[in-house]
């Protein structure tokens, strides 16, 4: 199952996004391959600190949340109350 985990640094300067694919035998994390493609990388399960899939400033993270919400649920003016 693919899940997104979100963490904010203690000063509130960045939002770290971890996109994980939790499989039966292992967990993979989505990484940018540097050439505008994304690849799944197997996580080492030995307690090492994991770098996020990507990092955004808080305002950009809120804009992404708004855009994804509109994409998957429609614009706020078409929601039922």
Tab-separated table of N, CA, C and O in Angstrom, residues 24-78:
chain	number	residue	atom	x	y	z
A	24	UNK	N	4.831	-6.499	1.631
A	24	UNK	CA	4.867	-7.545	2.664
A	24	UNK	C	6.260	-7.746	3.232
A	24	UNK	O	6.441	-7.886	4.427
A	25	UNK	N	7.256	-7.763	2.375
A	25	UNK	CA	8.604	-8.110	2.823
A	25	UNK	C	9.540	-6.916	2.987
A	25	UNK	O	10.636	-7.065	3.523
A	26	UNK	N	9.128	-5.739	2.534
A	26	UNK	CA	10.024	-4.574	2.615
A	26	UNK	C	9.216	-3.300	2.419
A	26	UNK	O	8.044	-3.342	2.069
A	27	UNK	N	9.868	-2.174	2.629
A	27	UNK	CA	9.272	-0.868	2.366
A	27	UNK	C	10.180	-0.121	1.401
A	27	UNK	O	11.396	-0.069	1.598
A	28	UNK	N	9.591	0.468	0.364
A	28	UNK	CA	10.320	1.277	-0.611
A	28	UNK	C	9.907	2.733	-0.439
A	28	UNK	O	8.790	3.038	-0.014
A	29	UNK	N	10.830	3.642	-0.796
A	29	UNK	CA	10.532	5.070	-0.758
A	29	UNK	C	10.701	5.632	-2.168
A	29	UNK	O	11.602	5.218	-2.908
A	30	UNK	N	9.825	6.545	-2.535
A	30	UNK	CA	9.885	7.173	-3.852
A	30	UNK	C	10.984	8.229	-3.852
A	30	UNK	O	11.055	9.071	-2.955
A	31	UNK	N	11.847	8.160	-4.854
A	31	UNK	CA	12.964	9.102	-4.984
A	31	UNK	C	12.985	9.692	-6.384
A	31	UNK	O	12.594	9.047	-7.345
A	32	UNK	N	13.482	10.914	-6.476
A	32	UNK	CA	13.729	11.515	-7.780
A	32	UNK	C	15.053	10.973	-8.294
A	32	UNK	O	16.043	10.936	-7.571
A	33	UNK	N	15.063	10.557	-9.546
A	33	UNK	CA	16.294	10.016	-10.116
A	33	UNK	C	17.173	11.113	-10.710
A	33	UNK	O	18.231	10.838	-11.228
A	34	UNK	N	16.729	12.359	-10.620
A	34	UNK	CA	17.537	13.477	-11.109
A	34	UNK	C	17.300	13.829	-12.558
A	34	UNK	O	17.733	14.858	-13.019
A	35	UNK	N	16.629	12.976	-13.295
A	35	UNK	CA	16.373	13.254	-14.707
A	35	UNK	C	14.870	13.367	-14.983
A	35	UNK	O	14.389	12.956	-16.013
A	36	UNK	N	14.147	13.925	-14.026
A	36	UNK	CA	12.709	14.151	-14.098
A	36	UNK	C	11.899	12.866	-14.048
A	36	UNK	O	10.744	12.845	-14.430
A	37	UNK	N	12.497	11.792	-13.570
A	37	UNK	CA	11.795	10.537	-13.359
A	37	UNK	C	11.841	10.189	-11.880
A	37	UNK	O	12.716	10.647	-11.153
A	38	UNK	N	10.904	9.374	-11.434
A	38	UNK	CA	10.900	8.905	-10.059
A	38	UNK	C	11.118	7.403	-10.044
A	38	UNK	O	10.660	6.684	-10.931
A	39	UNK	N	11.836	6.933	-9.037
A	39	UNK	CA	12.113	5.513	-8.886
A	39	UNK	C	11.851	5.114	-7.431
A	39	UNK	O	11.933	5.933	-6.523
A	40	UNK	N	11.510	3.850	-7.244
A	40	UNK	CA	11.343	3.303	-5.898
A	40	UNK	C	12.692	2.774	-5.427
A	40	UNK	O	13.368	2.054	-6.146
A	41	UNK	N	13.068	3.155	-4.205
A	41	UNK	CA	14.329	2.716	-3.609
A	41	UNK	C	14.006	1.937	-2.334
A	41	UNK	O	13.255	2.412	-1.487
A	42	UNK	N	14.578	0.760	-2.197
A	42	UNK	CA	14.318	-0.049	-1.007
A	42	UNK	C	14.958	0.609	0.214
A	42	UNK	O	16.106	1.048	0.177
A	43	UNK	N	14.181	0.686	1.296
A	43	UNK	CA	14.689	1.272	2.529
A	43	UNK	C	15.499	0.247	3.304
A	43	UNK	O	15.125	-0.918	3.405
A	44	UNK	N	16.585	0.701	3.858
A	44	UNK	CA	17.373	-0.118	4.766
A	44	UNK	C	16.671	-0.061	6.121
A	44	UNK	O	16.412	1.008	6.647
A	45	UNK	N	16.360	-1.202	6.682
A	45	UNK	CA	15.539	-1.259	7.898
A	45	UNK	C	16.386	-1.354	9.165
A	45	UNK	O	16.004	-1.998	10.119
A	46	UNK	N	17.532	-0.678	9.197
A	46	UNK	CA	18.416	-0.788	10.353
A	46	UNK	C	18.469	0.480	11.192
A	46	UNK	O	19.478	0.776	11.810
A	47	UNK	N	17.393	1.253	11.211
A	47	UNK	CA	17.329	2.413	12.084
A	47	UNK	C	18.078	3.640	11.600
A	47	UNK	O	18.341	4.541	12.386
A	48	UNK	N	18.439	3.685	10.333
A	48	UNK	CA	19.131	4.856	9.807
A	48	UNK	C	18.123	5.972	9.535
A	48	UNK	O	16.938	5.721	9.308
A	49	UNK	N	18.582	7.198	9.564
A	49	UNK	CA	17.724	8.332	9.254
A	49	UNK	C	17.437	8.338	7.761
A	49	UNK	O	18.353	8.220	6.941
A	50	UNK	N	16.173	8.469	7.418
A	50	UNK	CA	15.742	8.410	6.028
A	50	UNK	C	15.511	9.820	5.512
A	50	UNK	O	14.834	10.621	6.163
A	51	UNK	N	16.077	10.119	4.362
A	51	UNK	CA	15.831	11.398	3.716
A	51	UNK	C	14.453	11.366	3.060
A	51	UNK	O	14.022	10.322	2.566
A	52	UNK	N	13.741	12.503	3.040
A	52	UNK	CA	12.395	12.518	2.455
A	52	UNK	C	12.414	12.346	0.939
A	52	UNK	O	13.444	12.527	0.292
A	53	UNK	N	11.234	12.012	0.403
A	53	UNK	CA	11.083	11.951	-1.052
A	53	UNK	C	11.299	13.330	-1.653
A	53	UNK	O	11.940	13.480	-2.691
A	54	UNK	N	10.747	14.349	-0.989
A	54	UNK	CA	10.993	15.733	-1.376
A	54	UNK	C	10.635	16.658	-0.215
A	54	UNK	O	9.978	16.257	0.732
A	55	UNK	N	11.086	17.894	-0.314
A	55	UNK	CA	10.878	18.907	0.719
A	55	UNK	C	10.298	20.155	0.068
A	55	UNK	O	10.696	20.523	-1.037
A	56	UNK	N	9.355	20.784	0.770
A	56	UNK	CA	8.720	22.011	0.270
A	56	UNK	C	8.678	23.061	1.367
A	56	UNK	O	8.556	22.720	2.547
A	57	UNK	N	8.702	24.350	0.990
A	57	UNK	CA	8.406	25.390	1.969
A	57	UNK	C	6.932	25.267	2.375
A	57	UNK	O	6.108	24.788	1.569
A	58	UNK	N	6.570	25.682	3.590
A	58	UNK	CA	5.185	25.523	4.052
A	58	UNK	C	4.128	26.100	3.108
A	58	UNK	O	3.093	25.467	2.885
A	59	UNK	N	4.361	27.270	2.540
A	59	UNK	CA	3.354	27.854	1.641
A	59	UNK	C	3.186	27.018	0.368
A	59	UNK	O	2.078	26.844	-0.129
A	60	UNK	N	4.267	26.474	-0.143
A	60	UNK	CA	4.178	25.614	-1.321
A	60	UNK	C	3.467	24.306	-0.972
A	60	UNK	O	2.691	23.783	-1.777
A	61	UNK	N	3.707	23.778	0.232
A	61	UNK	CA	3.037	22.549	0.661
A	61	UNK	C	1.533	22.774	0.768
A	61	UNK	O	0.734	21.920	0.371
A	62	UNK	N	1.126	23.935	1.289
A	62	UNK	CA	-0.310	24.248	1.374
A	62	UNK	C	-0.923	24.385	-0.020
A	62	UNK	O	-2.039	23.938	-0.264
A	63	UNK	N	-0.189	24.989	-0.952
A	63	UNK	CA	-0.682	25.116	-2.325
A	63	UNK	C	-0.816	23.738	-2.971
A	63	UNK	O	-1.793	23.475	-3.685
A	64	UNK	N	0.136	22.850	-2.712
A	64	UNK	CA	0.049	21.485	-3.234
A	64	UNK	C	-1.156	20.760	-2.649
A	64	UNK	O	-1.900	20.095	-3.368
A	65	UNK	N	-1.379	20.906	-1.343
A	65	UNK	CA	-2.544	20.297	-0.706
A	65	UNK	C	-3.832	20.793	-1.347
A	65	UNK	O	-4.724	20.004	-1.674
A	66	UNK	N	-3.935	22.091	-1.568
A	66	UNK	CA	-5.129	22.663	-2.189
A	66	UNK	C	-5.327	22.121	-3.601
A	66	UNK	O	-6.432	21.722	-3.975
A	67	UNK	N	-4.248	22.072	-4.368
A	67	UNK	CA	-4.344	21.553	-5.730
A	67	UNK	C	-4.731	20.087	-5.773
A	67	UNK	O	-5.573	19.678	-6.587
A	68	UNK	N	-4.155	19.267	-4.893
A	68	UNK	CA	-4.505	17.844	-4.853
A	68	UNK	C	-5.936	17.636	-4.388
A	68	UNK	O	-6.650	16.771	-4.915
A	69	UNK	N	-6.392	18.437	-3.430
A	69	UNK	CA	-7.774	18.335	-2.955
A	69	UNK	C	-8.746	18.664	-4.090
A	69	UNK	O	-9.725	17.945	-4.301
A	70	UNK	N	-8.471	19.722	-4.821
A	70	UNK	CA	-9.331	20.085	-5.954
A	70	UNK	C	-9.313	18.989	-7.023
A	70	UNK	O	-10.347	18.669	-7.608
A	71	UNK	N	-8.155	18.429	-7.267
A	71	UNK	CA	-8.038	17.393	-8.295
A	71	UNK	C	-8.848	16.147	-7.939
A	71	UNK	O	-9.555	15.593	-8.778
A	72	UNK	N	-8.749	15.704	-6.702
A	72	UNK	CA	-9.386	14.451	-6.318
A	72	UNK	C	-10.799	14.598	-5.785
A	72	UNK	O	-11.555	13.642	-5.780
A	73	UNK	N	-11.203	15.793	-5.368
A	73	UNK	CA	-12.531	15.986	-4.809
A	73	UNK	C	-13.332	17.078	-5.491
A	73	UNK	O	-14.471	17.309	-5.129
A	74	UNK	N	-12.760	17.789	-6.401
A	74	UNK	CA	-13.453	18.905	-7.044
A	74	UNK	C	-13.197	20.196	-6.276
A	74	UNK	O	-12.762	20.186	-5.139
A	75	UNK	N	-13.480	21.291	-6.900
A	75	UNK	CA	-13.295	22.600	-6.274
A	75	UNK	C	-14.242	22.759	-5.080
A	75	UNK	O	-15.312	22.149	-5.029
A	76	UNK	N	-13.850	23.602	-4.128
A	76	UNK	CA	-14.626	23.752	-2.896
A	76	UNK	C	-16.040	24.262	-3.153
A	76	UNK	O	-16.950	24.001	-2.369
A	77	UNK	N	-16.275	24.972	-4.271
A	77	UNK	CA	-17.606	25.511	-4.528
A	77	UNK	C	-18.558	24.460	-5.087
A	77	UNK	O	-19.730	24.746	-5.304
A	78	UNK	N	-18.100	23.222	-5.302
A	78	UNK	CA	-19.000	22.166	-5.769
A	78	UNK	C	-19.203	21.064	-4.728
A	78	UNK	O	-19.857	20.076	-4.989
